[in-house]
């Protein structure tokens, strides 16, 4: 690993701004309409300029792409259509030269049906790798229990079990039938993944994002899940039942601890960021363990909080209160499963998107941007005949990065049809926003620069300041304050005297604040106090 990244503090991730690249949608270097690793390498200039410290790549292992990389058929090789092994090594080396760390997406809960392990397991009840997966007899003609897949079929709930006619048994498939759940009670599976993880770290990965970390290990007796209660959290309601028997099982923590021991044993230590798709912040805490499991856990309740001052303050406070003392929060408002924050939180309003980004980038914790967030990119409507996602309605969240107004949007060559339709690049693109110092892009750049320059913006305590209804104001450490007006009216905020560092409505940087300041509708600022 190059010096540029290894010289930093071991817990670099507390100071970092992370950036999630959905590789298929970032940059297409070979003109097949699908983004790839050389394309991403070619765009590292943008990420360096923006100031991100680490990128997390959507899955890069070999996959038949039933769920676009989340169905792996070989964990040890890189998907040829993304550029193969050579391209991943080149990306890691180039990113490291620029001081950008690289996190890979590990998908341990399930493999593709095409993985050689499953091909072997499927050969019959006595097959050598049979117990690498979760098999069970049905209840008569019905599946073994009532567990539901996280993916619906034509909008309707589907069993998490798939029938395998030759053996007369059912296999667990918590997502698509082509994604087969591994049996994490089997020590051979644990050993294999420990080795895969070690090999990824040896090749230069600075960490991993652990897909569906909350679902590893299911009940050993395969008991039914209880039905919903009226006061259940939104994630459970979406799943259609309480996932007590096939998610958040206490046994999974043992696995996370073993990976953390491996991550901590290396120099520099590696990062484990988990997809912990749970419905309440209190249930995130266990994933941090006693500082010996995940370093960062995805906060879905925050992502799902509406962008109002009262709701955001409640979720932020609940998160900070719920996490164990040394645990560090992770904040994001967008994902490839849920959509871009400019749409989800802001209904496409750019002024609000700038407020959301100011909030995300100045809370106490590590922010995670999704590609396109930096230009306030919105989800794009995808006509029925161009939909690709079988797991839900997630295509609009995954349309190509809008680089420029050129044909192909700077994503692919002119004349090539991208795998998902491009949004309107004449109205919103990286190139267009680079030219405007008051753009969302330049705001993000300036906020990242402000974070890099000010220790307290990264590590300082967070203290709420009194503010009018609909406004959030807080201090970071002793020397910085942030105020965000999420209302449609002009408001006056008191108690902030100093100088504006960055403001969402351009032109205010450098302004001195006398202790009372007016904030235009849907606007905010970061100030140095004093
Ligand atoms: C995670 C991923 C999602 C994928 C699913 C199954 O939730 O974020 O995109 O479809 O796991 O692997």
mmCIF file with all atom_site columns, N, CA and C in Angstrom, residues 23-55:
data_model
loop_
_atom_site.group_PDB
_atom_site.id
_atom_site.type_symbol
_atom_site.label_atom_id
_atom_site.label_alt_id
_atom_site.label_comp_id
_atom_site.label_asym_id
_atom_site.label_entity_id
_atom_site.label_seq_id
_atom_site.pdbx_PDB_ins_code
_atom_site.Cartn_x
_atom_site.Cartn_y
_atom_site.Cartn_z
_atom_site.occupancy
_atom_site.B_iso_or_equiv
_atom_site.pdbx_formal_charge
_atom_site.auth_seq_id
_atom_site.auth_comp_id
_atom_site.auth_asym_id
_atom_site.auth_atom_id
_atom_site.pdbx_PDB_model_num
ATOM 1  N N  . UNK A 1 23 ? -20.879 1.168  -9.325  1.00 0.00 ? 23 UNK A N  1
ATOM 2  C CA . UNK A 1 23 ? -19.892 1.131  -10.409 1.00 0.00 ? 23 UNK A CA 1
ATOM 3  C C  . UNK A 1 23 ? -20.541 1.109  -11.794 1.00 0.00 ? 23 UNK A C  1
ATOM 4  N N  . UNK A 1 24 ? -21.624 0.347  -11.936 1.00 0.00 ? 24 UNK A N  1
ATOM 5  C CA . UNK A 1 24 ? -22.268 0.247  -13.252 1.00 0.00 ? 24 UNK A CA 1
ATOM 6  C C  . UNK A 1 24 ? -22.767 1.598  -13.768 1.00 0.00 ? 24 UNK A C  1
ATOM 7  N N  . UNK A 1 25 ? -22.901 2.544  -12.848 1.00 0.00 ? 25 UNK A N  1
ATOM 8  C CA . UNK A 1 25 ? -23.541 3.813  -13.215 1.00 0.00 ? 25 UNK A CA 1
ATOM 9  C C  . UNK A 1 25 ? -22.609 5.012  -13.128 1.00 0.00 ? 25 UNK A C  1
ATOM 10 N N  . UNK A 1 26 ? -21.317 4.770  -12.945 1.00 0.00 ? 26 UNK A N  1
ATOM 11 C CA . UNK A 1 26 ? -20.442 5.919  -12.693 1.00 0.00 ? 26 UNK A CA 1
ATOM 12 C C  . UNK A 1 26 ? -19.746 6.407  -13.962 1.00 0.00 ? 26 UNK A C  1
ATOM 13 N N  . UNK A 1 27 ? -19.060 5.527  -14.659 1.00 0.00 ? 27 UNK A N  1
ATOM 14 C CA . UNK A 1 27 ? -18.357 5.943  -15.877 1.00 0.00 ? 27 UNK A CA 1
ATOM 15 C C  . UNK A 1 27 ? -18.046 4.710  -16.721 1.00 0.00 ? 27 UNK A C  1
ATOM 16 N N  . UNK A 1 28 ? -18.424 4.788  -17.987 1.00 0.00 ? 28 UNK A N  1
ATOM 17 C CA . UNK A 1 28 ? -18.276 3.657  -18.910 1.00 0.00 ? 28 UNK A CA 1
ATOM 18 C C  . UNK A 1 28 ? -17.070 3.904  -19.811 1.00 0.00 ? 28 UNK A C  1
ATOM 19 N N  . UNK A 1 29 ? -16.013 3.126  -19.639 1.00 0.00 ? 29 UNK A N  1
ATOM 20 C CA . UNK A 1 29 ? -14.791 3.390  -20.418 1.00 0.00 ? 29 UNK A CA 1
ATOM 21 C C  . UNK A 1 29 ? -14.783 2.672  -21.765 1.00 0.00 ? 29 UNK A C  1
ATOM 22 N N  . UNK A 1 30 ? -15.548 1.568  -21.896 1.00 0.00 ? 30 UNK A N  1
ATOM 23 C CA . UNK A 1 30 ? -15.410 0.774  -23.130 1.00 0.00 ? 30 UNK A CA 1
ATOM 24 C C  . UNK A 1 30 ? -16.621 0.872  -24.057 1.00 0.00 ? 30 UNK A C  1
ATOM 25 N N  . UNK A 1 31 ? -17.542 1.765  -23.730 1.00 0.00 ? 31 UNK A N  1
ATOM 26 C CA . UNK A 1 31 ? -18.632 2.030  -24.673 1.00 0.00 ? 31 UNK A CA 1
ATOM 27 C C  . UNK A 1 31 ? -19.674 0.936  -24.763 1.00 0.00 ? 31 UNK A C  1
ATOM 28 N N  . UNK A 1 32 ? -19.829 0.134  -23.677 1.00 0.00 ? 32 UNK A N  1
ATOM 29 C CA . UNK A 1 32 ? -20.913 -0.862 -23.713 1.00 0.00 ? 32 UNK A CA 1
ATOM 30 C C  . UNK A 1 32 ? -22.145 -0.375 -22.955 1.00 0.00 ? 32 UNK A C  1
ATOM 31 N N  . UNK A 1 33 ? -22.114 0.858  -22.506 1.00 0.00 ? 33 UNK A N  1
ATOM 32 C CA . UNK A 1 33 ? -23.291 1.423  -21.836 1.00 0.00 ? 33 UNK A CA 1
ATOM 33 C C  . UNK A 1 33 ? -23.350 1.128  -20.354 1.00 0.00 ? 33 UNK A C  1
ATOM 34 N N  . UNK A 1 34 ? -22.358 0.355  -19.860 1.00 0.00 ? 34 UNK A N  1
ATOM 35 C CA . UNK A 1 34 ? -22.320 -0.010 -18.442 1.00 0.00 ? 34 UNK A CA 1
ATOM 36 C C  . UNK A 1 34 ? -21.035 0.543  -17.825 1.00 0.00 ? 34 UNK A C  1
ATOM 37 N N  . UNK A 1 35 ? -21.148 1.170  -16.686 1.00 0.00 ? 35 UNK A N  1
ATOM 38 C CA . UNK A 1 35 ? -19.974 1.712  -16.003 1.00 0.00 ? 35 UNK A CA 1
ATOM 39 C C  . UNK A 1 35 ? -19.012 0.599  -15.611 1.00 0.00 ? 35 UNK A C  1
ATOM 40 N N  . UNK A 1 36 ? -17.731 0.921  -15.476 1.00 0.00 ? 36 UNK A N  1
ATOM 41 C CA . UNK A 1 36 ? -16.727 -0.109 -15.182 1.00 0.00 ? 36 UNK A CA 1
ATOM 42 C C  . UNK A 1 36 ? -15.592 0.498  -14.361 1.00 0.00 ? 36 UNK A C  1
ATOM 43 N N  . UNK A 1 37 ? -14.684 -0.356 -13.930 1.00 0.00 ? 37 UNK A N  1
ATOM 44 C CA . UNK A 1 37 ? -13.603 0.092  -13.036 1.00 0.00 ? 37 UNK A CA 1
ATOM 45 C C  . UNK A 1 37 ? -12.616 1.041  -13.727 1.00 0.00 ? 37 UNK A C  1
ATOM 46 N N  . UNK A 1 38 ? -12.201 0.772  -14.982 1.00 0.00 ? 38 UNK A N  1
ATOM 47 C CA . UNK A 1 38 ? -11.337 1.768  -15.629 1.00 0.00 ? 38 UNK A CA 1
ATOM 48 C C  . UNK A 1 38 ? -12.047 3.124  -15.754 1.00 0.00 ? 38 UNK A C  1
ATOM 49 N N  . UNK A 1 39 ? -13.352 3.097  -15.988 1.00 0.00 ? 39 UNK A N  1
ATOM 50 C CA . UNK A 1 39 ? -14.104 4.355  -16.053 1.00 0.00 ? 39 UNK A CA 1
ATOM 51 C C  . UNK A 1 39 ? -14.009 5.111  -14.741 1.00 0.00 ? 39 UNK A C  1
ATOM 52 N N  . UNK A 1 40 ? -14.169 4.391  -13.643 1.00 0.00 ? 40 UNK A N  1
ATOM 53 C CA . UNK A 1 40 ? -14.066 5.021  -12.316 1.00 0.00 ? 40 UNK A CA 1
ATOM 54 C C  . UNK A 1 40 ? -12.651 5.565  -12.095 1.00 0.00 ? 40 UNK A C  1
ATOM 55 N N  . UNK A 1 41 ? -11.649 4.758  -12.446 1.00 0.00 ? 41 UNK A N  1
ATOM 56 C CA . UNK A 1 41 ? -10.260 5.224  -12.285 1.00 0.00 ? 41 UNK A CA 1
ATOM 57 C C  . UNK A 1 41 ? -10.057 6.541  -13.045 1.00 0.00 ? 41 UNK A C  1
ATOM 58 N N  . UNK A 1 42 ? -10.644 6.608  -14.213 1.00 0.00 ? 42 UNK A N  1
ATOM 59 C CA . UNK A 1 42 ? -10.516 7.809  -15.034 1.00 0.00 ? 42 UNK A CA 1
ATOM 60 C C  . UNK A 1 42 ? -11.224 9.024  -14.438 1.00 0.00 ? 42 UNK A C  1
ATOM 61 N N  . UNK A 1 43 ? -12.080 8.784  -13.469 1.00 0.00 ? 43 UNK A N  1
ATOM 62 C CA . UNK A 1 43 ? -12.823 9.898  -12.861 1.00 0.00 ? 43 UNK A CA 1
ATOM 63 C C  . UNK A 1 43 ? -12.360 10.208 -11.442 1.00 0.00 ? 43 UNK A C  1
ATOM 64 N N  . UNK A 1 44 ? -11.229 9.634  -11.049 1.00 0.00 ? 44 UNK A N  1
ATOM 65 C CA . UNK A 1 44 ? -10.760 9.896  -9.679  1.00 0.00 ? 44 UNK A CA 1
ATOM 66 C C  . UNK A 1 44 ? -10.391 11.370 -9.471  1.00 0.00 ? 44 UNK A C  1
ATOM 67 N N  . UNK A 1 45 ? -10.067 12.055 -10.567 1.00 0.00 ? 45 UNK A N  1
ATOM 68 C CA . UNK A 1 45 ? -9.797  13.490 -10.476 1.00 0.00 ? 45 UNK A CA 1
ATOM 69 C C  . UNK A 1 45 ? -10.943 14.232 -9.792  1.00 0.00 ? 45 UNK A C  1
ATOM 70 N N  . UNK A 1 46 ? -12.145 13.878 -10.204 1.00 0.00 ? 46 UNK A N  1
ATOM 71 C CA . UNK A 1 46 ? -13.326 14.535 -9.639  1.00 0.00 ? 46 UNK A CA 1
ATOM 72 C C  . UNK A 1 46 ? -13.411 14.287 -8.132  1.00 0.00 ? 46 UNK A C  1
ATOM 73 N N  . UNK A 1 47 ? -13.154 13.037 -7.751  1.00 0.00 ? 47 UNK A N  1
ATOM 74 C CA . UNK A 1 47 ? -13.295 12.696 -6.325  1.00 0.00 ? 47 UNK A CA 1
ATOM 75 C C  . UNK A 1 47 ? -12.176 13.323 -5.500  1.00 0.00 ? 47 UNK A C  1
ATOM 76 N N  . UNK A 1 48 ? -10.968 13.413 -6.088  1.00 0.00 ? 48 UNK A N  1
ATOM 77 C CA . UNK A 1 48 ? -9.864  14.095 -5.402  1.00 0.00 ? 48 UNK A CA 1
ATOM 78 C C  . UNK A 1 48 ? -10.217 15.569 -5.214  1.00 0.00 ? 48 UNK A C  1
ATOM 79 N N  . UNK A 1 49 ? -10.685 16.175 -6.281  1.00 0.00 ? 49 UNK A N  1
ATOM 80 C CA . UNK A 1 49 ? -11.026 17.609 -6.208  1.00 0.00 ? 49 UNK A CA 1
ATOM 81 C C  . UNK A 1 49 ? -12.117 17.842 -5.142  1.00 0.00 ? 49 UNK A C  1
ATOM 82 N N  . UNK A 1 50 ? -13.104 16.931 -5.140  1.00 0.00 ? 50 UNK A N  1
ATOM 83 C CA . UNK A 1 50 ? -14.201 17.077 -4.180  1.00 0.00 ? 50 UNK A CA 1
ATOM 84 C C  . UNK A 1 50 ? -13.688 16.921 -2.745  1.00 0.00 ? 50 UNK A C  1
ATOM 85 N N  . UNK A 1 51 ? -12.687 16.077 -2.574  1.00 0.00 ? 51 UNK A N  1
ATOM 86 C CA . UNK A 1 51 ? -12.090 15.927 -1.246  1.00 0.00 ? 51 UNK A CA 1
ATOM 87 C C  . UNK A 1 51 ? -12.554 14.705 -0.483  1.00 0.00 ? 51 UNK A C  1
ATOM 88 N N  . UNK A 1 52 ? -13.143 13.698 -1.188  1.00 0.00 ? 52 UNK A N  1
ATOM 89 C CA . UNK A 1 52 ? -13.583 12.505 -0.455  1.00 0.00 ? 52 UNK A CA 1
ATOM 90 C C  . UNK A 1 52 ? -12.362 11.683 -0.028  1.00 0.00 ? 52 UNK A C  1
ATOM 91 N N  . UNK A 1 53 ? -12.498 10.983 1.081   1.00 0.00 ? 53 UNK A N  1
ATOM 92 C CA . UNK A 1 53 ? -11.358 10.247 1.649   1.00 0.00 ? 53 UNK A CA 1
ATOM 93 C C  . UNK A 1 53 ? -11.395 8.763  1.318   1.00 0.00 ? 53 UNK A C  1
ATOM 94 N N  . UNK A 1 54 ? -12.596 8.242  1.042   1.00 0.00 ? 54 UNK A N  1
ATOM 95 C CA . UNK A 1 54 ? -12.688 6.816  0.723   1.00 0.00 ? 54 UNK A CA 1
ATOM 96 C C  . UNK A 1 54 ? -13.900 6.574  -0.160  1.00 0.00 ? 54 UNK A C  1
ATOM 97 N N  . UNK A 1 55 ? -13.754 5.580  -1.038  1.00 0.00 ? 55 UNK A N  1
ATOM 98 C CA . UNK A 1 55 ? -14.900 5.184  -1.866  1.00 0.00 ? 55 UNK A CA 1
ATOM 99 C C  . UNK A 1 55 ? -15.293 3.754  -1.520  1.00 0.00 ? 55 UNK A C  1
#
